């Protein structure tokens, strides 16, 4: 509030006589109170002055002396060039039986209006307190200024939450007395879009007898867990206020429909209302509570770590976990894979574990059973009549699409008649598509995470959860599974539906069904090398695109060096990564990491992710790399360091030696770290070759043409199977580290790890930014290796280098 001239200009003029009356004796009062404060300087600055023994002397002062001391301190905090946190001092002196006047309030507002206005909020403590004591008649002509001040306060989230809420409440109450407003101004105020929306649409509900008192009590809950005494008062309001329960549901339903972030004050109110809703046990209340939990926990796309209403989310997650039915499990399971905020995510996982314990399920099984089918049939479709048309929401690949037909004839786009006459139905259908796509994204992440778990399913459960399910089935039907009768000998295969409707079987490489009633997800770390190679060939020959790398998945086994270090791996240490890209990739892969920066504690970060169904945690350490420019404070690069593992032990994590880490957990964690290095290392940027004496040049040269990591080795195997099927097969040769391409102008070598190109015969670097989709119509067995597509697109371009027209490339070819 450093520049609040707008509301201050609306203040009426304070007469000279009234001004003299207010300011008389302030100099002496100032000297007296400063003497007391001066004697308290031996105490820590964070301790309240009013709680020191020296402060006790002020309690014997007369009411008038305390009044003048309060005015003197108000002048100090509002106009001093040095910010002083004197909230408690001003408030303590202002309390008591003072006969505050309109002149006192006007003078205090004038002082605050022309002062510095620091974020501790002390400059408004006294005017807010005085305003709370004055009758409506003394406030009437101050209403315009108070209204503008109130709008200024609610539009900002500073000063500190406690002082700001107190000031907002007192100023709001004074404004309400001056204007006769029935619904407290500080409730659902104009600090966000939600408050005015609710006031406009639910004005009659809010103004019903007793509702304001109920809302006020709900807004008073200071912690996520409601104390017993607070709940008793709440129950009293819900019992005595005729329209109380309706008001609670109406405001929360409006929030669910709003789906946007709210002010901190509104968040506090919604938290209390959520507790009020939890007192209802009907199914509709459970569904509404699930909706509140989902919306409160969601976050804007541009700020994924900041939920719409974090306080409400934390309380709602706990309350939802205590409800019966499928909605709580389904909602919490979806949030477990979509929420990025650490505080909310931790509570969601705790709530899911509690739900699982109560129902006899593991956390992983809770997530599995809660996958929403959105009303789709087993084929992944849902048909709905819309006027004379039939709308179909269908899962195609990994996306849901909305199509229309009439009389059995498919239509292109949405019919104009539907847009005009059935707008609400169209909006609901588009919302369904959006929800299905969100579930598909979350389910892909969940199913891939199962690769680090030792999960075994009974055959009927496997069929219902992974093959017949309209969402999960789009992934499960394209994955390799293993079946067994005794849990010791396992046979691998792909699912195949029997034509006669008898169900599903797992078909092996020999084309015959594999017997067994136990099913687990296939992983190459448990397979023989020849079996893995055979399945890669089968997947490619069948034209099957797996939802993520499985047959072509990299395998990471302990090395002798890691066995010697014991507690950590340095396999991917000492790489230089493009930090922003690396951090984004870590988050996309589900790793939680503090952001690096040039502040205390910002030079090191530890990215963590849970594996093995939450039983193991991997940690990837990385550090900020300073720039050579002292004026550049952005983080451009980071250096990689150790990977460590810890085992869950109740609420704590205990470091574990690498030899104790299950092979599935180890290989999946190391695969992610390899991905971070392989995608974001500066070695994948050919432009580094021209940076002269750049300090990272040696690293670039060493890594850009170095030995292949496991991810690049798998890429090489994929290329060995793909290239013979391509039109450029007679122009390419695959060696240990490179793809050699014979062009019509020159020859080239493309490194299989970095994708960098060297031209023959002098090994000059060639910089090409390859276009997406350069592999043309060629089938790829997986879509989560962008480097594979990049290498193929570069090879296709270079094989016909005499047709290149890009002048930046041509200049390099002839140099």
Tab-separated table of C-alpha atoms in Angstrom, residues 398 473-481 493-496 507 535-552 722 725 778-783:
chain	number	residue	atom	x	y	z
A	398	UNK	CA	-4.647	-42.453	-27.198
A	473	UNK	CA	-7.698	-51.301	-22.549
A	474	UNK	CA	-6.303	-48.985	-25.220
A	475	UNK	CA	-2.914	-49.510	-23.540
A	476	UNK	CA	-3.218	-53.028	-22.110
A	477	UNK	CA	-4.127	-54.611	-25.443
A	478	UNK	CA	-0.864	-53.346	-27.002
A	479	UNK	CA	1.467	-54.520	-24.231
A	480	UNK	CA	3.385	-57.736	-23.631
A	481	UNK	CA	2.280	-59.834	-20.656
A	493	UNK	CA	2.845	-63.087	-25.180
A	494	UNK	CA	0.457	-60.514	-26.583
A	495	UNK	CA	-3.274	-60.444	-25.713
A	496	UNK	CA	-5.639	-61.843	-28.309
A	507	UNK	CA	-0.365	-65.728	-27.450
A	535	UNK	CA	9.669	-59.794	-29.412
A	536	UNK	CA	11.118	-56.626	-30.918
A	537	UNK	CA	10.952	-58.238	-34.340
A	538	UNK	CA	7.395	-59.468	-33.719
A	539	UNK	CA	6.159	-56.040	-32.571
A	540	UNK	CA	7.691	-54.395	-35.619
A	541	UNK	CA	6.413	-57.018	-38.050
A	542	UNK	CA	2.904	-56.793	-36.640
A	543	UNK	CA	2.842	-53.007	-37.120
A	544	UNK	CA	2.115	-52.584	-33.406
A	545	UNK	CA	2.797	-49.195	-31.826
A	546	UNK	CA	3.158	-49.732	-28.102
A	547	UNK	CA	1.958	-46.908	-25.811
A	548	UNK	CA	5.490	-46.620	-24.449
A	549	UNK	CA	8.749	-48.479	-24.951
A	550	UNK	CA	8.362	-52.035	-23.725
A	551	UNK	CA	9.808	-54.507	-26.207
A	552	UNK	CA	12.434	-51.876	-27.068
A	722	UNK	CA	13.642	-50.247	-39.462
A	725	UNK	CA	12.172	-51.400	-44.713
A	778	UNK	CA	7.287	-45.480	-41.752
A	779	UNK	CA	5.807	-47.335	-38.786
A	780	UNK	CA	7.641	-46.791	-35.492
A	781	UNK	CA	7.139	-49.332	-32.684
A	782	UNK	CA	7.029	-46.609	-30.030
A	783	UNK	CA	6.597	-42.844	-29.876
